PDB file of C-alpha atoms in Angstrom:
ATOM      1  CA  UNK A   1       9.334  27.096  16.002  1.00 38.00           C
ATOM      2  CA  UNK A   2       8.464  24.994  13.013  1.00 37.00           C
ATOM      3  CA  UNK A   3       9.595  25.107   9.286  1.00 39.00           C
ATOM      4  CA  UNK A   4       7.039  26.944   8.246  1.00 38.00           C
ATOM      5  CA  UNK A   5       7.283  29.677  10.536  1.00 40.00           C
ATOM      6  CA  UNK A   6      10.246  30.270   8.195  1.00 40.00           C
ATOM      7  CA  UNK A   7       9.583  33.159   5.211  1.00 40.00           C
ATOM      8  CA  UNK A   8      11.600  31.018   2.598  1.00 42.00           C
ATOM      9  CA  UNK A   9       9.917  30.017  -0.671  1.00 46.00           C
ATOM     10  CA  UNK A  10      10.832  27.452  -2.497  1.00 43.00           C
ATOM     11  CA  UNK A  11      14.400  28.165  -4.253  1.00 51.00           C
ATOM     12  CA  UNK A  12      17.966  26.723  -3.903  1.00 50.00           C
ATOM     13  CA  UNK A  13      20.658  28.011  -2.097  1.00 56.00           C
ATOM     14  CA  UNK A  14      23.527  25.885  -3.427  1.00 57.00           C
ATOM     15  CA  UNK A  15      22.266  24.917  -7.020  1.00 55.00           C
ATOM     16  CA  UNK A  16      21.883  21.461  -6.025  1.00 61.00           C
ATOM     17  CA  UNK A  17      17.769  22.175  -6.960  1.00 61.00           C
ATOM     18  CA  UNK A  18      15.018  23.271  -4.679  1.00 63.00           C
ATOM     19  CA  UNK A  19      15.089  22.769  -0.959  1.00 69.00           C
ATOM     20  CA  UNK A  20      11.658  21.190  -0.354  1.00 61.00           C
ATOM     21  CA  UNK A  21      12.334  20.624   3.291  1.00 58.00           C
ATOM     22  CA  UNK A  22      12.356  24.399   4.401  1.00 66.00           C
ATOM     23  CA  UNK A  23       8.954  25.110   2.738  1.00 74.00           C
ATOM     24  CA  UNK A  24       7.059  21.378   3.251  1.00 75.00           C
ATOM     25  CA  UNK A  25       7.175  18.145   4.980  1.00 71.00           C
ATOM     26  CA  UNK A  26       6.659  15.303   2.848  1.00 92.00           C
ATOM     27  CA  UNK A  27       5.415  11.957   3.024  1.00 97.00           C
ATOM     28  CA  UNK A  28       8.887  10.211   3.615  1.00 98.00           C
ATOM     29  CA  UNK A  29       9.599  13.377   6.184  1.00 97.00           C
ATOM     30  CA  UNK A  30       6.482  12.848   8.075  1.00 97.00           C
ATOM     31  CA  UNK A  31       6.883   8.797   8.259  1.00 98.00           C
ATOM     32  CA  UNK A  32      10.893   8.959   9.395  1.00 98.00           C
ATOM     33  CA  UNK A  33       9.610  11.771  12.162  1.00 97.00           C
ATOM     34  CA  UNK A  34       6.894   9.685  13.599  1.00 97.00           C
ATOM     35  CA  UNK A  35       9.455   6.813  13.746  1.00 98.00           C
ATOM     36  CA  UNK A  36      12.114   8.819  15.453  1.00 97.00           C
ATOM     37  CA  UNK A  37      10.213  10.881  17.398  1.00 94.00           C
ATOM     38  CA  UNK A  38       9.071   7.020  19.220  1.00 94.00           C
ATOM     39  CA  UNK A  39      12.276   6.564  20.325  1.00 91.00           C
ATOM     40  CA  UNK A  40      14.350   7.575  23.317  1.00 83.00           C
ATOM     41  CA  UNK A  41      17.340   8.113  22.236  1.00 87.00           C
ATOM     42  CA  UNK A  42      17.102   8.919  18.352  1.00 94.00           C
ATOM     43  CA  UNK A  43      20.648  10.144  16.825  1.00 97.00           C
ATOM     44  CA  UNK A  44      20.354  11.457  13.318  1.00 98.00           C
ATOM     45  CA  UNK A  45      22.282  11.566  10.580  1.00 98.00           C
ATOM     46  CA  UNK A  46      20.762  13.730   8.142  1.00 98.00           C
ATOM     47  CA  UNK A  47      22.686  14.203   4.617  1.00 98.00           C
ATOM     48  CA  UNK A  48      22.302  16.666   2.607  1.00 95.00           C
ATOM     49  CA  UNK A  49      20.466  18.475   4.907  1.00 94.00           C
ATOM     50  CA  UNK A  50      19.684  22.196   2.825  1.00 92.00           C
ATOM     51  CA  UNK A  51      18.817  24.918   5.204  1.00 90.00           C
ATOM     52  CA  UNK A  52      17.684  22.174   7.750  1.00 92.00           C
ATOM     53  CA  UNK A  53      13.744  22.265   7.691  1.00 92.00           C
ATOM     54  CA  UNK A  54      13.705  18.523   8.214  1.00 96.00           C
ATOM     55  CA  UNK A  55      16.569  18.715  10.653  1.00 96.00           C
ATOM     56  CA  UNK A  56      14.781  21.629  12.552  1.00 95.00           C
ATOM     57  CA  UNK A  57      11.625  19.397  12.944  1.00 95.00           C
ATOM     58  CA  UNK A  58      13.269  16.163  14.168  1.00 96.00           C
ATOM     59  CA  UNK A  59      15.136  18.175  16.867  1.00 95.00           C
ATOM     60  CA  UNK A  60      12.282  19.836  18.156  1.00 94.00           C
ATOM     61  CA  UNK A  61      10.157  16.318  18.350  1.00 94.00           C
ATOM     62  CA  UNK A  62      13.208  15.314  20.585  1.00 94.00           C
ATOM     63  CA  UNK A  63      16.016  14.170  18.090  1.00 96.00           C
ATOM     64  CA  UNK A  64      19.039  15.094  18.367  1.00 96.00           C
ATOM     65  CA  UNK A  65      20.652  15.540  14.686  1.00 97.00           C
ATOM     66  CA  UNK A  66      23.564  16.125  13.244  1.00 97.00           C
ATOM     67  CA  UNK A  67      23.072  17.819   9.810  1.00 97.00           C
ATOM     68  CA  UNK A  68      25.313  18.090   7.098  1.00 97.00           C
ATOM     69  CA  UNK A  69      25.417  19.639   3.820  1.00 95.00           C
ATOM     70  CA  UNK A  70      27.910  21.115   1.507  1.00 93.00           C
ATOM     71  CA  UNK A  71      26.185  24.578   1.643  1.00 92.00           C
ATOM     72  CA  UNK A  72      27.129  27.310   4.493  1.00 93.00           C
ATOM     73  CA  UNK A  73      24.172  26.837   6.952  1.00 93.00           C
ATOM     74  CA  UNK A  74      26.095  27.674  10.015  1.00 94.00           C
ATOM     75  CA  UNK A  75      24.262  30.656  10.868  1.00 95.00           C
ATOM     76  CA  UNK A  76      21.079  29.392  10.142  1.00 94.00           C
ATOM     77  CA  UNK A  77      21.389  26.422  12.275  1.00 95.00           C
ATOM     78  CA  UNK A  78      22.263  28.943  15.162  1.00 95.00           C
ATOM     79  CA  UNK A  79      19.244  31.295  14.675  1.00 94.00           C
ATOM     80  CA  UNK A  80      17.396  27.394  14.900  1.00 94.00           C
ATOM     81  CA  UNK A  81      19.060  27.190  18.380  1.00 93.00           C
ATOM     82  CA  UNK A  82      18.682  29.840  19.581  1.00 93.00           C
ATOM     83  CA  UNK A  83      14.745  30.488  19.021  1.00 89.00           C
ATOM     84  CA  UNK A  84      13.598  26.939  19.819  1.00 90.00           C
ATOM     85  CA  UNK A  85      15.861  27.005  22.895  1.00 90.00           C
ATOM     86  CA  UNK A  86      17.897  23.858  21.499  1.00 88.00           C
ATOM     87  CA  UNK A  87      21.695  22.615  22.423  1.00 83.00           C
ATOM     88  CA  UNK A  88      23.914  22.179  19.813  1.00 84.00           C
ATOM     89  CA  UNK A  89      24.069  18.479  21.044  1.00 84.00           C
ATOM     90  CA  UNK A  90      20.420  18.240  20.121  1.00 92.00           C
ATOM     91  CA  UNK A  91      21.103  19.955  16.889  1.00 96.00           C
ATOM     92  CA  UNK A  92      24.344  20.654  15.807  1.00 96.00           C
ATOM     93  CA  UNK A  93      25.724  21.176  11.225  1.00 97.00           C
ATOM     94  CA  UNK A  94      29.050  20.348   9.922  1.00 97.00           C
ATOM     95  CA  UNK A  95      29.954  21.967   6.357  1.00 96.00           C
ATOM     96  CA  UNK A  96      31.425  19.484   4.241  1.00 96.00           C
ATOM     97  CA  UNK A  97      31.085  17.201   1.272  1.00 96.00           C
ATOM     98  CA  UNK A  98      29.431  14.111   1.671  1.00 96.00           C
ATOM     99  CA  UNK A  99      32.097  12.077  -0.728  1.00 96.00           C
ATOM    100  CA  UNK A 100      34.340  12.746   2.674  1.00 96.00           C
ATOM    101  CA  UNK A 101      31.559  11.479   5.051  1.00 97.00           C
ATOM    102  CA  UNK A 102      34.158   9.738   7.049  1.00 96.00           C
ATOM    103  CA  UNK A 103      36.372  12.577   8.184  1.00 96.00           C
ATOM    104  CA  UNK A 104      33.727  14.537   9.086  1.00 96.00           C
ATOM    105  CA  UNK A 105      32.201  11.974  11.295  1.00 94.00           C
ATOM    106  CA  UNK A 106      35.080  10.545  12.923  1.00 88.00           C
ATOM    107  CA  UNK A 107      34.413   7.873  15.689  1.00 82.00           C
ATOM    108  CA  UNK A 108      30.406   8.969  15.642  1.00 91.00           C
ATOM    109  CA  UNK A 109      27.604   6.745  15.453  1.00 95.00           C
ATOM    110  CA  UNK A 110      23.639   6.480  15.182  1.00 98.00           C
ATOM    111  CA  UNK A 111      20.610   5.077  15.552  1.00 98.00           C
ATOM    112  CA  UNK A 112      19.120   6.286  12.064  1.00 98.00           C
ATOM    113  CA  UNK A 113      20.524   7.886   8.614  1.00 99.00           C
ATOM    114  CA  UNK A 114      18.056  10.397   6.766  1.00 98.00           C
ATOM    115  CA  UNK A 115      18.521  11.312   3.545  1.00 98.00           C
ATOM    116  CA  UNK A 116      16.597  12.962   1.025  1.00 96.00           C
ATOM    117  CA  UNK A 117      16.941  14.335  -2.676  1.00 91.00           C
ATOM    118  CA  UNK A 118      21.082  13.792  -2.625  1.00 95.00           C
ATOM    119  CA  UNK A 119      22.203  10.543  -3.586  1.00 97.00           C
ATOM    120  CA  UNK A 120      21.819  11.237  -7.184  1.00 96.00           C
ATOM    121  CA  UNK A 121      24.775  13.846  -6.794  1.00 96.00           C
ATOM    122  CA  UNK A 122      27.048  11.120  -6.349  1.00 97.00           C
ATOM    123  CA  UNK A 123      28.308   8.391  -9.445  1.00 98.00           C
ATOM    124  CA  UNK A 124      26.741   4.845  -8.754  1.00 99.00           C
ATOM    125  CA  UNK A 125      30.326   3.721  -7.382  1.00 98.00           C
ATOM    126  CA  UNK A 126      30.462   7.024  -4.944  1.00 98.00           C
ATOM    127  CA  UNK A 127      26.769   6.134  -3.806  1.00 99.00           C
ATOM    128  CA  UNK A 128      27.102   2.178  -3.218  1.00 99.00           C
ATOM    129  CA  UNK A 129      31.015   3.303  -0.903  1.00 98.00           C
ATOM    130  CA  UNK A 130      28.379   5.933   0.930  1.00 99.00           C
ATOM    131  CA  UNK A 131      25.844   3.383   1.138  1.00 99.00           C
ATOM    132  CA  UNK A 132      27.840   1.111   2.909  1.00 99.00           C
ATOM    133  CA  UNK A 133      29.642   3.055   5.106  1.00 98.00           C
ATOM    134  CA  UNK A 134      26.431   4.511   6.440  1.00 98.00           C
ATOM    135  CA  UNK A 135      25.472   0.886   7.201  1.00 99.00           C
ATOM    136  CA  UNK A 136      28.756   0.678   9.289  1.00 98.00           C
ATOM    137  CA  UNK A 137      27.899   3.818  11.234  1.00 98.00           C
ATOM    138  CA  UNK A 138      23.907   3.479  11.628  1.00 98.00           C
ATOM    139  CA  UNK A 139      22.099   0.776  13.646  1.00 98.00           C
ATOM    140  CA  UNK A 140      18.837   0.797  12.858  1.00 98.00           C
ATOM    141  CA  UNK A 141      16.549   2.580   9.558  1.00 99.00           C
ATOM    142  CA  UNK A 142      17.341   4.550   6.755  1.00 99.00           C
ATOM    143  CA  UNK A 143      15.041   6.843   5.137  1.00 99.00           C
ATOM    144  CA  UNK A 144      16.216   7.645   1.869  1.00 99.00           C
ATOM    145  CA  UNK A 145      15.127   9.474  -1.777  1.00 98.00           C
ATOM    146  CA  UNK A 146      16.853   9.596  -4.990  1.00 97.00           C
ATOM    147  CA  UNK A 147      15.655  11.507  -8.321  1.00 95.00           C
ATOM    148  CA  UNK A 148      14.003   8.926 -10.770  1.00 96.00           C
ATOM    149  CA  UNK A 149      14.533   8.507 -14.118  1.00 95.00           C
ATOM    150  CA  UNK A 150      10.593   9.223 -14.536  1.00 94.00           C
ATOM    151  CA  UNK A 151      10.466  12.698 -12.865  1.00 93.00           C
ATOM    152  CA  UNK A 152      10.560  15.586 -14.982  1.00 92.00           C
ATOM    153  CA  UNK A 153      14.549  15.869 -14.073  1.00 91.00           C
ATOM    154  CA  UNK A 154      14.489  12.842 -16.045  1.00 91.00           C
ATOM    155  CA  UNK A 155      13.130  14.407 -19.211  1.00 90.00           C
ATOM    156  CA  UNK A 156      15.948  14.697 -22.352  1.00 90.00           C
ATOM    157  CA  UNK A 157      18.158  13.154 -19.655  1.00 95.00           C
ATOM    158  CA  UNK A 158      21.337  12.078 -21.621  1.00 93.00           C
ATOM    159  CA  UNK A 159      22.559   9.440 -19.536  1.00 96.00           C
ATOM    160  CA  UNK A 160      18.767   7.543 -20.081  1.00 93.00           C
ATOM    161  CA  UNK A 161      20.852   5.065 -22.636  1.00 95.00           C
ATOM    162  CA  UNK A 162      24.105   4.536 -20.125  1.00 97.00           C
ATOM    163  CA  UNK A 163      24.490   1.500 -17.363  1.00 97.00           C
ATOM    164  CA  UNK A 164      23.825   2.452 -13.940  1.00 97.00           C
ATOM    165  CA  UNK A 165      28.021   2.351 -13.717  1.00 97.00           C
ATOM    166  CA  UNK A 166      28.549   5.455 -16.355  1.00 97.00           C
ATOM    167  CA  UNK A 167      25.687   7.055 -15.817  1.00 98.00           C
ATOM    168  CA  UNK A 168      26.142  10.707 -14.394  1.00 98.00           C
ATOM    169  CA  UNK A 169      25.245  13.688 -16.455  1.00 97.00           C
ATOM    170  CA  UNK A 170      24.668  17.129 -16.387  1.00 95.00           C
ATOM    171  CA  UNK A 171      21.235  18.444 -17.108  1.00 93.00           C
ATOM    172  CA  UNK A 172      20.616  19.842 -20.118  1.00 91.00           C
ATOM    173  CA  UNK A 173      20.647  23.798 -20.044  1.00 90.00           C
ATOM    174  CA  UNK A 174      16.955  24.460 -19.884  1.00 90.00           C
ATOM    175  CA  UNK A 175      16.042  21.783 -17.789  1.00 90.00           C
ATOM    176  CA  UNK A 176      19.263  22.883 -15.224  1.00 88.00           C
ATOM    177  CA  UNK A 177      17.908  26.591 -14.591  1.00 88.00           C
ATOM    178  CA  UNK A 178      14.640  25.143 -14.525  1.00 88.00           C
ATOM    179  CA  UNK A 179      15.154  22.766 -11.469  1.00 87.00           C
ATOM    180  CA  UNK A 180      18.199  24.614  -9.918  1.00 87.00           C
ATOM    181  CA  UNK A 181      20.400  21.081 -10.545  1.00 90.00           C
ATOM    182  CA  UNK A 182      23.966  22.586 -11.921  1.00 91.00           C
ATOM    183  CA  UNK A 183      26.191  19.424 -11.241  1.00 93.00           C
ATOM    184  CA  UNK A 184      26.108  16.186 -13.172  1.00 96.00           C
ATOM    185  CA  UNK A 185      23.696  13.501 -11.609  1.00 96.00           C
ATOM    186  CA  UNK A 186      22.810  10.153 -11.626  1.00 98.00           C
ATOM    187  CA  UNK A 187      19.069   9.486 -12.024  1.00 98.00           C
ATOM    188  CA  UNK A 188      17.865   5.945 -11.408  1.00 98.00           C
ATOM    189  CA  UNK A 189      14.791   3.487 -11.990  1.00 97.00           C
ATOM    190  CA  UNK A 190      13.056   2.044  -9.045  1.00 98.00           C
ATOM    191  CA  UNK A 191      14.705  -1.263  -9.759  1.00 98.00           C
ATOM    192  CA  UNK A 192      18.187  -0.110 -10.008  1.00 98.00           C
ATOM    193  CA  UNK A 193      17.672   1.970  -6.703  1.00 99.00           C
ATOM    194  CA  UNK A 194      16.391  -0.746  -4.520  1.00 99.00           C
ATOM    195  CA  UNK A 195      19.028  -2.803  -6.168  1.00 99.00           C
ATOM    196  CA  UNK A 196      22.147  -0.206  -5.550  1.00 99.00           C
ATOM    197  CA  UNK A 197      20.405  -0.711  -1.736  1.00 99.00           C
ATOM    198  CA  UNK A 198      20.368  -4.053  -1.099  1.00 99.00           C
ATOM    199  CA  UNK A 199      23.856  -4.354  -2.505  1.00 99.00           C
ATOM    200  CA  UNK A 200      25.092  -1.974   0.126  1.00 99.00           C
ATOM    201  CA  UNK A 201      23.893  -4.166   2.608  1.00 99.00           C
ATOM    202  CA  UNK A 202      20.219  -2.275   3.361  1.00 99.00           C
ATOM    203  CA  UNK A 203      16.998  -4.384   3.895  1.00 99.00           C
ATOM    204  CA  UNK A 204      14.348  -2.597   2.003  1.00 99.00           C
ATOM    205  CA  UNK A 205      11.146  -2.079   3.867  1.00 99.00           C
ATOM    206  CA  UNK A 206       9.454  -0.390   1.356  1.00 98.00           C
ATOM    207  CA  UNK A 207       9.967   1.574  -1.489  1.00 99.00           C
ATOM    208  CA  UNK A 208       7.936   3.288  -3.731  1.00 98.00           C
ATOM    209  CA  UNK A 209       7.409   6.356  -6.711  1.00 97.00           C
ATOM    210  CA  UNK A 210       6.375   9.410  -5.817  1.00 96.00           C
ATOM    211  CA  UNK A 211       3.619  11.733  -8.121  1.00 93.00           C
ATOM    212  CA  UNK A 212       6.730  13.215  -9.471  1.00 92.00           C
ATOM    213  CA  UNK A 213       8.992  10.304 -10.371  1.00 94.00           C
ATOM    214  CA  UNK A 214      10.835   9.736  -7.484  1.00 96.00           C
ATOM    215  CA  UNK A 215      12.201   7.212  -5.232  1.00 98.00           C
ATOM    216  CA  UNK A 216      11.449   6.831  -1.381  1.00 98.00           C
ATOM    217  CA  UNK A 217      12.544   4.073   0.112  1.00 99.00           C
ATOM    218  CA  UNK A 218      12.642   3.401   4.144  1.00 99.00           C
ATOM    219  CA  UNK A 219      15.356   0.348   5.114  1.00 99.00           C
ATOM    220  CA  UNK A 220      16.793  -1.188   7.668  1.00 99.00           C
ATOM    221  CA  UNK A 221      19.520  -3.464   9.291  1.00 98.00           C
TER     222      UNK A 221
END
């Protein structure tokens, strides 16, 4: 079973904007699976995880994942199990909220964090503590995305004129039913994003702008 023997279309299931992952692999998915799937003993950490498309393909390459998202995916991470045959050690989903990372992940470790199209639901300060900590709890790569200030998110964005430090800010109210994106975020520049990395402690490998204005960055210890 693959993602895309799913029937979902593209639409949001906690208006945190479109989950990408259930529909399509992109090119930050397909590079972080090709690196995990080389290893023998790949733990996961994948943040923000939506309906799991991306955590549904790493496990069934051989990962085992632990997915976690804010949203109520426990059934669907079940019906994952149970049709591609996988233990809940190879792919298992807490509920929570990602500001409380540490209690939900008590005394766990990893070989990798994944982490696509979330930070920018966090303020700067909440996303340099996460940052960190993930450093702490990881021992090797982190694949990582953030909303840029040139996608089309970033269009009549208020905070544009605000320091990194103050900026987080809803959407206005066109542009929030538009992309699904009903909480305040934090949109950054490519600068400011490899800089909030480094800062945390991340070596950045690469990093780069998508087509539609956003960050992808792959780092490591």
């Amino acid at each position: 079973m693959t993602a895309s023997d799913k029937s979902f279309s593209y639409e949001s299931f906690t208006g945190r904007g479109i989950d990408v992952a259930s529909v399509r692999a992109d090119d930050l998915d397909k590079l972080s699976l090709e690196y995990f799937s080389k290893k023998n003993t790949a733990k996961v950490l994948d943040l923000g995880c939506g309906a799991g498309g991306q955590a549904l393909r790493m496990a069934v390459a051989g990962v085992c994942v632990l997915a976690v998202d804010a949203g109520d995916f426990k059934d669907i991470f079940e019906n994952y199990r149970t049709k591609a045959s996988l233990f809940s050690d190879k792919l298992a989903f807490v509920r929570g909220d990602i500001r409380n990372l540490p209690d939900l992940i008590v005394e766990r470790e990893f070989s990798d964090i994944y982490m696509q199209r979330t930070l920018h639901y966090l303020t700067y300060i909440q996303a340099l503590e996460l940052l960190k900590y993930l450093y702490k709890v990881s021992t090797d790569r982190l694949y990582i995305s953030v909303s840029g200030m040139a996608s089309d998110i970033g269009n009549d964005y208020l905070g544009r004129t605000l320091s990194i430090e103050s900026r987080f800010v809803s959407l206005d109210a066109k542009n929030a039913e538009t992309f699904q994106i009903f909480e305040p975020v934090c949109l950054y520049s490519q600068a400011e994003f490899v800089s909030l990395l480094e800062l945390a402690g991340w070596r950045v490998l690469r990093c780069w702008q998508s087509a539609f204005g956003n960050h992808k960055a792959i780092c490591s210890h």
